[in-house]
XYZ file of C-alpha atoms in Angstrom:
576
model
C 77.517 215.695 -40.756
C 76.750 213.747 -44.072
C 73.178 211.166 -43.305
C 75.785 208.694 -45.076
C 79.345 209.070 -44.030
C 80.729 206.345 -46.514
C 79.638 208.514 -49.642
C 83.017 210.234 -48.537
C 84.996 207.735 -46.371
C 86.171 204.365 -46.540
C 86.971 201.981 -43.458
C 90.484 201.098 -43.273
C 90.833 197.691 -44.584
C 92.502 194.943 -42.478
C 95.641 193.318 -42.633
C 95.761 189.561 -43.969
C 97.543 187.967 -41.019
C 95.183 185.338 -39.728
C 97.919 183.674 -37.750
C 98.849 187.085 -35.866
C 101.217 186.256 -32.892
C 101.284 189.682 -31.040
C 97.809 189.142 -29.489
C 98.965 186.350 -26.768
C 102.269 188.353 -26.344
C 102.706 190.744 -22.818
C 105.113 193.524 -22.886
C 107.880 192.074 -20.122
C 110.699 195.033 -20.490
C 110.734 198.721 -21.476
C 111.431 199.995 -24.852
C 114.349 201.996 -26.049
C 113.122 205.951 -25.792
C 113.184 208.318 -28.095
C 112.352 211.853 -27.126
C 111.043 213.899 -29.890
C 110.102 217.015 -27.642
C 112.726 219.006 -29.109
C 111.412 218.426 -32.726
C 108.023 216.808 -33.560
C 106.657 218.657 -30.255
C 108.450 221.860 -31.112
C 107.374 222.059 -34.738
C 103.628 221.751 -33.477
C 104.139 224.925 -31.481
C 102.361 227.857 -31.663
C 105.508 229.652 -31.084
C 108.669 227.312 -30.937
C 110.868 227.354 -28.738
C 113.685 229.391 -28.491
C 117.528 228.035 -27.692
C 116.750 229.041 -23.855
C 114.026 226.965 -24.037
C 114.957 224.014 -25.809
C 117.998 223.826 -23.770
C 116.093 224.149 -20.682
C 113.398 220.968 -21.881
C 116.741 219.529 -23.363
C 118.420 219.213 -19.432
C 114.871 217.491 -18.553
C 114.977 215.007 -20.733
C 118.260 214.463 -19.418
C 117.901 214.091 -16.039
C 114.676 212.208 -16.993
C 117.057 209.264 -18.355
C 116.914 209.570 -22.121
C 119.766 208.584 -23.867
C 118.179 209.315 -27.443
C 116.574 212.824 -27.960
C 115.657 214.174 -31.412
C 116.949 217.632 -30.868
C 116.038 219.210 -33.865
C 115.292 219.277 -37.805
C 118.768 221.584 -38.626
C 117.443 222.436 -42.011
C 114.325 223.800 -41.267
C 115.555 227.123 -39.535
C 118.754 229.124 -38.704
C 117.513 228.487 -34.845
C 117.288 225.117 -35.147
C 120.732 224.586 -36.879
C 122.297 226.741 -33.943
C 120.665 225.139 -31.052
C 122.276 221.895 -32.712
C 125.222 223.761 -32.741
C 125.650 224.643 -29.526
C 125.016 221.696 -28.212
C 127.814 220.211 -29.699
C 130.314 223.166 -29.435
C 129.291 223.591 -25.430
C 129.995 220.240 -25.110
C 126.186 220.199 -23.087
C 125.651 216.362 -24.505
C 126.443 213.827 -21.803
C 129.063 210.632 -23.699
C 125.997 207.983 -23.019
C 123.387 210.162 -24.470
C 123.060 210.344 -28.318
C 121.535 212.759 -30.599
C 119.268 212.799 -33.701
C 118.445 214.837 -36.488
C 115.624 214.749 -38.873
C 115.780 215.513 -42.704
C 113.888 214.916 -45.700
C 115.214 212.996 -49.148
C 116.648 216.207 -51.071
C 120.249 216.963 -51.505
C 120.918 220.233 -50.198
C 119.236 219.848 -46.632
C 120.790 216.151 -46.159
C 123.784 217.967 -46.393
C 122.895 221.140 -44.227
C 121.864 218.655 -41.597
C 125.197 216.652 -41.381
C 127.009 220.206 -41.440
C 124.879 220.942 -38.462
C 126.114 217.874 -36.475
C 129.950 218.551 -37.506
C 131.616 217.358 -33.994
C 129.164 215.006 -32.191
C 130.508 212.053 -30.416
C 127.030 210.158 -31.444
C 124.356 210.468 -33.752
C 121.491 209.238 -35.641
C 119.850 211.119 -38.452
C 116.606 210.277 -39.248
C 115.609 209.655 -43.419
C 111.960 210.265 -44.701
C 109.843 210.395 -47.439
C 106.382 209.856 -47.875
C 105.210 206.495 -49.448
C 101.357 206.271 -49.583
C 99.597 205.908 -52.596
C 98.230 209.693 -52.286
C 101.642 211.421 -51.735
C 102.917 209.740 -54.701
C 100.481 210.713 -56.691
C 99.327 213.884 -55.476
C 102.319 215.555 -53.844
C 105.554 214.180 -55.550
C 104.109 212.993 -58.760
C 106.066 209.772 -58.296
C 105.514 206.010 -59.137
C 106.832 203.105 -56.993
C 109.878 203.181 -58.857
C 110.202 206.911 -58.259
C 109.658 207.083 -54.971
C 112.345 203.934 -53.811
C 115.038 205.684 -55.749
C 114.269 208.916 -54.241
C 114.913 207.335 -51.018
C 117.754 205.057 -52.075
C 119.615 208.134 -53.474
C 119.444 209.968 -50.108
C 121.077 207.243 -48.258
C 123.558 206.852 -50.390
C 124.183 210.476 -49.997
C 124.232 209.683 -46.268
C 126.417 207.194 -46.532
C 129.011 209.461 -48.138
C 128.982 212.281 -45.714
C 128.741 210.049 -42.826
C 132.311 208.594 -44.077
C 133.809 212.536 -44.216
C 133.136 212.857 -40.814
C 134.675 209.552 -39.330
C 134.805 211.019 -35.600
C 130.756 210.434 -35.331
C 129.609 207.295 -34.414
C 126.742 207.609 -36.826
C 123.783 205.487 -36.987
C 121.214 205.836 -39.656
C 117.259 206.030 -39.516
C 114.750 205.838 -42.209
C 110.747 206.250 -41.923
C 108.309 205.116 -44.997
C 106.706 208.565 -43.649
C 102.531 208.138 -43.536
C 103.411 204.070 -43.678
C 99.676 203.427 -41.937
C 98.390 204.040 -45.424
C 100.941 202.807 -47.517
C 100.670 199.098 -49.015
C 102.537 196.632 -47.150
C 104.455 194.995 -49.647
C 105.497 198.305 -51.321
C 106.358 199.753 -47.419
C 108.935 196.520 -47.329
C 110.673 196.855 -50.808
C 111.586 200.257 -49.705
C 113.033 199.793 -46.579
C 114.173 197.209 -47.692
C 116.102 199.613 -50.656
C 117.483 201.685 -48.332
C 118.929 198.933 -46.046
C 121.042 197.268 -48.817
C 122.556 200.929 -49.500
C 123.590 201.165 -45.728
C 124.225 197.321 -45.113
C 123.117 197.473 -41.400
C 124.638 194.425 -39.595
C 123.648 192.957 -36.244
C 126.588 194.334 -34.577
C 125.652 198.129 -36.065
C 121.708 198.315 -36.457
C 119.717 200.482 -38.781
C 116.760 201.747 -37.436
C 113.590 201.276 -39.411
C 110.293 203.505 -37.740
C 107.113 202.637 -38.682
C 105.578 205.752 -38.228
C 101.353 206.589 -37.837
C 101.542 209.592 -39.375
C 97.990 209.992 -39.425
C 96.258 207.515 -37.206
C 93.792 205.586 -40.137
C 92.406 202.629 -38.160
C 91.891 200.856 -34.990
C 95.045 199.926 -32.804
C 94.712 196.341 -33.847
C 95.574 197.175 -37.512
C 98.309 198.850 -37.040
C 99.930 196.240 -34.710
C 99.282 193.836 -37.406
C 101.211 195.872 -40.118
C 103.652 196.045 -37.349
C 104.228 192.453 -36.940
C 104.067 192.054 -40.571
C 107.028 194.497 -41.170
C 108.712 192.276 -38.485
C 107.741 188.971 -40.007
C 108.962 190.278 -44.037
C 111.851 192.550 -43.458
C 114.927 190.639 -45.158
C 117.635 192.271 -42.578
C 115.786 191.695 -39.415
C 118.300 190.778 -37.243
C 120.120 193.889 -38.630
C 117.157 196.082 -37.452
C 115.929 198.291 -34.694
C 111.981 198.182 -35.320
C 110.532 201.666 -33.932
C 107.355 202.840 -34.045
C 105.756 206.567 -34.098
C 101.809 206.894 -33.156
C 100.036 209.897 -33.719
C 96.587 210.234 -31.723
C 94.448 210.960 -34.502
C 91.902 208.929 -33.632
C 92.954 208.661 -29.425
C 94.458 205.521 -29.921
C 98.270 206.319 -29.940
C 98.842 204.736 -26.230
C 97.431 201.273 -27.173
C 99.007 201.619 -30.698
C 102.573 202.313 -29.182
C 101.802 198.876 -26.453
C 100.257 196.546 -29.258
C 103.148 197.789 -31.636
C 105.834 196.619 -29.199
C 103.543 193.323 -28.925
C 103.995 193.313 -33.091
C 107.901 192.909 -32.511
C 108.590 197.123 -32.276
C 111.729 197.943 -29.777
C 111.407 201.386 -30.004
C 109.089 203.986 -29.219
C 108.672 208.136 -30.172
C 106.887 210.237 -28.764
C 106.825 213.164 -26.535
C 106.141 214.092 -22.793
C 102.396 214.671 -22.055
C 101.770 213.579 -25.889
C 102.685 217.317 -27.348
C 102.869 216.861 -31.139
C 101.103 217.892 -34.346
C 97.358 217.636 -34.452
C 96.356 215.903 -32.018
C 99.573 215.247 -30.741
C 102.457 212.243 -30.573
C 102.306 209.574 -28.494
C 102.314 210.292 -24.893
C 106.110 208.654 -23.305
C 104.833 209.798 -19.514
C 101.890 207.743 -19.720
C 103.356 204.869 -21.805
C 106.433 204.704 -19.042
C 104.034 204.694 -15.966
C 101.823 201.833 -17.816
C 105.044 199.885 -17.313
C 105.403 200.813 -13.797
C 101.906 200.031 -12.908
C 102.654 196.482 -14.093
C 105.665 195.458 -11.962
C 108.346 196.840 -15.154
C 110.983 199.479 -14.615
C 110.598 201.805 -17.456
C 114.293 202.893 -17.248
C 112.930 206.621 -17.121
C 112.730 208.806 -14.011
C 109.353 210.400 -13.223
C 110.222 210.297 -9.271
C 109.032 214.003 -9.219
C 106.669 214.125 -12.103
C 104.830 217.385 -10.880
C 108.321 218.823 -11.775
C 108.626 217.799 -15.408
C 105.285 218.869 -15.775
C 105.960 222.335 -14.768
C 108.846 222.443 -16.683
C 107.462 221.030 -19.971
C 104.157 223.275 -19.805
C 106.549 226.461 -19.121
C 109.025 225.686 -22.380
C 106.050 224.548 -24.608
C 103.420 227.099 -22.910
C 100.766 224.224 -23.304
C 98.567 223.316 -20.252
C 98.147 219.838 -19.022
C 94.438 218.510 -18.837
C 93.476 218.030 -15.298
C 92.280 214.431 -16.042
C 95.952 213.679 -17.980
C 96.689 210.460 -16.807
C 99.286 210.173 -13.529
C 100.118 213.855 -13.593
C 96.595 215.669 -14.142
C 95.441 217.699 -10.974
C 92.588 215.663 -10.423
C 93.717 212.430 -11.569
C 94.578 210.881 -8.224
C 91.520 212.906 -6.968
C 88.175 211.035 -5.612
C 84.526 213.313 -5.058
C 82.380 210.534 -5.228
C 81.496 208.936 -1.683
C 81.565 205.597 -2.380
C 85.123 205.855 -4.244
C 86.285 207.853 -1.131
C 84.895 205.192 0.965
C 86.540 202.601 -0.838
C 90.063 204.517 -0.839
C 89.882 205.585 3.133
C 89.645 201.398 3.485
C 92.413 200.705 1.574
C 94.595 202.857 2.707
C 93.938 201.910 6.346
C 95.100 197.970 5.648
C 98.216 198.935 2.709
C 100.993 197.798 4.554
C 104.569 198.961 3.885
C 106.677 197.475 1.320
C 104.089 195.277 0.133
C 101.817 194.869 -3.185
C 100.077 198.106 -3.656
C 96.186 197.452 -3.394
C 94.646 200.918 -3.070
C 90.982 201.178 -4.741
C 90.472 203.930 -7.408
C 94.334 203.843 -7.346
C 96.618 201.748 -9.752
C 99.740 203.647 -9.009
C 100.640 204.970 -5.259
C 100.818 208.815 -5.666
C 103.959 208.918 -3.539
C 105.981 207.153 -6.316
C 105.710 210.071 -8.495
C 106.697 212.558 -5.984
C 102.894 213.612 -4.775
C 101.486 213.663 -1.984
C 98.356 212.633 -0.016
C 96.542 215.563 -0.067
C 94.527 215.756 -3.257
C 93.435 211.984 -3.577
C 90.277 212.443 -1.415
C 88.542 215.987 -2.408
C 85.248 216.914 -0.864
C 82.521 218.495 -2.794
C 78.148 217.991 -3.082
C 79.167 214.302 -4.704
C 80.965 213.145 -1.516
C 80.405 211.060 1.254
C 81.123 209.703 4.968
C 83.712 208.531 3.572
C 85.904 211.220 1.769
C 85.010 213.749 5.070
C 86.212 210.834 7.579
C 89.123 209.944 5.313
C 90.517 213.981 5.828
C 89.829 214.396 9.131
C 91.553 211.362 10.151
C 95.146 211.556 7.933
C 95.232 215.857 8.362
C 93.688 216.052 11.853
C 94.208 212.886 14.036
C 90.283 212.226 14.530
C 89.019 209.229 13.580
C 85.547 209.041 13.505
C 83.087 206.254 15.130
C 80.460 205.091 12.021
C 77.586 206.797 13.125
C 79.466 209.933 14.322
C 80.376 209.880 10.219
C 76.748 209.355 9.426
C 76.067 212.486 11.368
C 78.444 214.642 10.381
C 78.207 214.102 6.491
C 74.598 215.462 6.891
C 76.178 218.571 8.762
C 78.672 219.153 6.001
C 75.944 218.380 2.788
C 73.961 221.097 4.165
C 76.971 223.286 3.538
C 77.456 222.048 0.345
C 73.979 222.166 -0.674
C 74.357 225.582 0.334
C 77.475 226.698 -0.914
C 78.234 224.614 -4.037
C 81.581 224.815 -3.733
C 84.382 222.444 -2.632
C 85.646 222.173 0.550
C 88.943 221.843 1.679
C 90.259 219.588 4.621
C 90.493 222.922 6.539
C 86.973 223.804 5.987
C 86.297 220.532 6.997
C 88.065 220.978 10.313
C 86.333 224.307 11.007
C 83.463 223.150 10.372
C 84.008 219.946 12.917
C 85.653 222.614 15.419
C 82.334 224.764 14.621
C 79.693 221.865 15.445
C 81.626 219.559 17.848
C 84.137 221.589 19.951
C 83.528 225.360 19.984
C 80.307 225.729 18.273
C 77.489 227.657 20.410
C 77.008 226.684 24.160
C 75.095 227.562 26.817
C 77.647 224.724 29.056
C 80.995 225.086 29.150
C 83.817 223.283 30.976
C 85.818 225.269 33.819
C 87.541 222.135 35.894
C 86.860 218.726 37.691
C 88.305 216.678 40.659
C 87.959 213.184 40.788
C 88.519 211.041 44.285
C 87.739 207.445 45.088
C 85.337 207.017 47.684
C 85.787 204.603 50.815
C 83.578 201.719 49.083
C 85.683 202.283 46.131
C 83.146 203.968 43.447
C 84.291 206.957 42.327
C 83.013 210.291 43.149
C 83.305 213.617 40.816
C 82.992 217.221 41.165
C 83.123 219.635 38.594
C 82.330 223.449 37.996
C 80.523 224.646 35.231
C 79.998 227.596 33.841
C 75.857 228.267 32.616
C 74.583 231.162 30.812
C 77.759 233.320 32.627
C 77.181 231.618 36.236
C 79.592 229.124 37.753
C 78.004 226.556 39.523
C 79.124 223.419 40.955
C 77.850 219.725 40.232
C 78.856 216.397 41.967
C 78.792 212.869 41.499
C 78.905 209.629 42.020
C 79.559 206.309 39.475
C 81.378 203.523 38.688
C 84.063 205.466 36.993
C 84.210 209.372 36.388
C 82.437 209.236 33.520
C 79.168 207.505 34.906
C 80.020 209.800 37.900
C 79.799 212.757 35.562
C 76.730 212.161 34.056
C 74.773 211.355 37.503
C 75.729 215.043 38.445
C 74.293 216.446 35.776
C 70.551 214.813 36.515
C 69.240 216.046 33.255
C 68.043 212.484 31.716
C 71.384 212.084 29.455
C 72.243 208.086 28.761
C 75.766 207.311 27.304
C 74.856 205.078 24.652
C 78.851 204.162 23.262
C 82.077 206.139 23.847
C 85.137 205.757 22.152
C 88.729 207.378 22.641
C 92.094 207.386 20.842
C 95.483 209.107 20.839
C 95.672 211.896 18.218
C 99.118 212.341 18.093
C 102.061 210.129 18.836
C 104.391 210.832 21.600
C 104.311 211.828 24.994
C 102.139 215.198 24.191
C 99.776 213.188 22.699
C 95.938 214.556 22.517
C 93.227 212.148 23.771
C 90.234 212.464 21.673
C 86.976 211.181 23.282
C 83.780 210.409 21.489
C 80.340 209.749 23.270
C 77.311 208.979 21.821
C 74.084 209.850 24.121
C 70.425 209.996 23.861
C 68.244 212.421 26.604
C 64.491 212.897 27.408
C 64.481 216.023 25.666
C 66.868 216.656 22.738
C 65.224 215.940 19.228
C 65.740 212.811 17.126
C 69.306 213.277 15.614
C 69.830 209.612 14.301
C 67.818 206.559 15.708
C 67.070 209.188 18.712
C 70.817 209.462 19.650
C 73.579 212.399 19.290
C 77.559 212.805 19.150
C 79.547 214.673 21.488
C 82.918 215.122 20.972
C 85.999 216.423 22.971
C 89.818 216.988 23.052
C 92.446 217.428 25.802
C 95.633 216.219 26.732
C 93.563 214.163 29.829
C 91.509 211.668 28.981
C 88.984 212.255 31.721
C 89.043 215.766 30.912
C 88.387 215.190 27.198
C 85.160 212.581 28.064
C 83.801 215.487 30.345
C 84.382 217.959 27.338
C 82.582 215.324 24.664
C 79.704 214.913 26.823
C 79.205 218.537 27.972
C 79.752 218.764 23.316
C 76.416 216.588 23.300
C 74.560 217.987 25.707
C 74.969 221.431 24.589
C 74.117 220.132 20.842
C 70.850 218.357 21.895
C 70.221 221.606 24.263
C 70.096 223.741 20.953
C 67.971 221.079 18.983
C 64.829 221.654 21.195
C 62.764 224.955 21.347
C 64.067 228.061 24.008
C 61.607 226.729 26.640
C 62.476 223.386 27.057
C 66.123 224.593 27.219
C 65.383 226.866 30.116
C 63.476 224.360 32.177
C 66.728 222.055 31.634
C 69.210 225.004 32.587
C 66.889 225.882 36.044
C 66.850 221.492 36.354
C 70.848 221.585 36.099
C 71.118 225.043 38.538
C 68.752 223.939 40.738
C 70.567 220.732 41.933
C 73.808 222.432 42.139
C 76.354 221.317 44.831
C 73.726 218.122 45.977
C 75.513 214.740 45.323
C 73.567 212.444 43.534
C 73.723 208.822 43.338
């Protein structure tokens, strides 16, 4: 890179429009579309498209809701003449839906190009020729003179074919092509040329597209020379103003929104933002702007993995993972405190109301995803991304400390591993440390009974290191009782329960948090035990007999055996 860049380039000088309007304007209602897949996006292909193809991306677009689609540029190639073709002899173009056709200013392909739409109900062909200073001079050799009479004399040719084919309902487009470097006033006395050949009214518009060939400045500019085209155009009201962004410099989205600011009512571009260089302005992401802000965009991304697949299998182009609203990853949180913040607004968005998701600005569901990707765990996650999994794929929502604890038993997997995990590794890994990890205690059945002064009284076998033994108690309810029979220091600290499921099979899901006099220091000297069963008094045995067994394998073999003999030894005596 040059130590002093403007030895070779110049900034793009501004536009002299100190009483702009666009800037306090908001866009209120959608633009009309026009899909240029099937031509600018074709022509940038590494291999274009064949007619399977194109007629494959062509029924998208359809079904999409585009009712103008540049299908081709008939003159450039015998396939894309046919595929025009067949359109129109296959009848495949729906009455509301209208086609159009690009073409340069020379004789002999304006002509091939209106030969190749022979038939259609409607059309539009699209007129260009450059008009910046360096195509005049460098490519065409041309003056301003030369260059508006070039232009003029192609749509005067248009207008004469146009009349030998009176079935068409024609309509007629002309681009100042690289107009973001051509001067203003010169950009206006040619369109303005060509618009007093075809005598647009406002009951039949011409379109005039204001096209960023090469992106040359900062999206302000070119809304400016926008709204000054608007402003200085003699047939106006006689005009549909459209505008074409390129993303040379990664501006084309807020070009295409402060152009329609500027007065533009129509917008190019492609799906995903295929195109030459670095591509045309993206339609998916300009559409779903709209949506975001309350507008319909009058287009149909309902199942927008779909078009995806559809559009990267005709174009064979990938889509970025980070592409906005259709990327893998886009409605995808790692970071804890963005899962945090997402778990917590999903648990208060109620139905049918104003969506107020963090991290989110469009609701997933709306484009046809799901759920399942916008909370992703990996070494950059949280309590809050694990707890948010568990509880909308498994049922099991987690107490706030019991999420404290297990995030440290899943980041010492991670820290391990290094690798993602899924909301099934997640659960495994719960199952693994909560429910059927290692025990020396498990569960083989209870009875509970009220006594005659009305506590309650439980007994309950147990099976230790292989041997079934028998414990009872006594307590104010059968989980106090419970824990008395066992007589190996454990306090319950908190418990909570809740439904899993809904319905009369529902699972009861019991959480107890307990402290003993000899399990290590888990968190502020406490543990979690947790347990599952279709009982609710069975599942509290389970979550405490979960704890005990986890603070039995935090302390050293010793102290577990002396607890095991403690628990064995007052077998079968009730204790109070």
């Amino acid at each position: 890179m040059l130590t002093n860049p403007a030895s070779k380039y110049r900034p793009f000088a501004p536009v002299n429009l100190p009483d702009r309007a666009w800037v306090n304007r908001t866009i209120t209602q959608s633009p009309i579309w026009l899909s240029t897949d099937l031509r600018d996006g074709n022509q940038a292909l590494i291999e274009p498209m064949d007619i399977t193809r194109k007629l494959r991306l062509f029924n998208l677009l359809i079904r999409i809701g585009f009712k103008e689609i540049e299908v081709g540029f008939p003159s450039a190639s015998q396939t894309e003449f046919d595929f025009i073709r067949h359109l129109i002899e296959q009848q495949l173009i729906p009455d509301d839906v209208t086609i159009q056709v690009l073409t340069p200013a020379r004789e002999e392909l304006i002509r091939r190009t209106f030969e190749s739409l022979r038939g259609a109900k409607n059309a539009i062909v699209h007129l260009y020729n450059a008009t910046s200073p360096v195509f005049r001079r460098t490519v065409f050799n041309l003056d301003r003179a030369g260059t508006i009479n070039l232009a003029t004399s192609a749509a005067k040719l248009f207008n004469e074919l146009a009349a030998k084919q009176p079935e068409t309902n024609w309509q007629f487009q002309y681009s100042p092509e690289t107009f973001t470097a051509t001067e203003l006033d010169f950009a206006v006395n040619i369109c303005d040329a060509v618009l007093d050949v075809w005598q647009p009214t406002p009951q039949h518009k011409a379109i005039i597209n204001l096209p960023a060939t090469v992106e040359v400045s900062t999206p302000n500019i070119f809304a400016d020379q926008v709204e000054w085209m608007h402003r200085n155009l003699r047939r106006r009201n006689s005009v549909i103003l459209c505008v074409h962004t390129h993303n040379d410099r990664g501006c084309g989205i807020a070009a295409a929104e402060m152009a329609q600011m500027a007065g533009a009512e129509r917008v190019e571009g492609c799906l995903f933002g295929n195109g030459e260089r670095t591509g045309n302005v993206d339609l998916v992401t300009l559409a779903l702007n709209l949506y975001t802000q309350g507008i319909h965009p009058g287009l149909d991304f309902s199942n927008i993995n779909e078009v995806a697949r559809i559009a990267a299998e005709c174009t064979q182009l990938p889509i970025h993972p980070r592409h906005p609203y259709v990327g893998d990853l886009v409605f995808t949180a790692f970071s804890g405190s963005h899962q945090d913040a997402i778990r917590k607004g999903f648990a208060v968005q109620a139905p049918d109301t104003i969506w107020e998701v963090p991290y989110l600005p469009l609701d997933p569901a709306d484009v046809g995803c799901t759920y399942e990707s916008v909370v992703r765990v990996n070494s950059q996650s949280g309590k809050g991304g694990i707890t948010f999994l568990l509880e909308r794929d498994f049922g099991i929502t987690l107490p706030r400390r019991l999420q404290i604890e297990f995030s440290r038993v899943v980041q010492q997997v991670m820290d391990s591993s290094g690798k993602e995990l899924s909301s099934q590794d997640l659960w495994q890994l719960f199952e693994q440390e909560y429910l059927h990890g290692e025990a020396v205690l498990r569960y083989v059945s209870h009875q509970v009974y009220t006594a005659d002064d009305g506590t309650q009284m439980l007994s309950a076998k147990l099976q230790v290191d292989g041997e079934v033994i028998e414990i009872c108690g006594k307590g104010n309810g059968p989980i106090d009782a419970f824990v008395n029979a066992l007589g190996i220091g454990v306090e319950i600290l908190h418990y909570e329960e809740h439904s899993r499921n809904l319905g009369s099979n529902a699972d009861a899901v019991a959480y107890v948090e307990m402290s003993s006099d000899f399990s290590g220091d888990f968190i502020s000297g406490s543990l979690y035990g947790v347990g599952i069963n279709s009982n609710i008094v069975t599942a509290s045995i389970l979550a405490i007999i979960s704890g005990v067994n986890r603070a039995l394998k935090s302390v050293d073999a010793e102290v577990r055996i002396e607890q095991l003999m403690k628990l064995k030894d007052y077998a079968s005596v009730v204790r109070v």
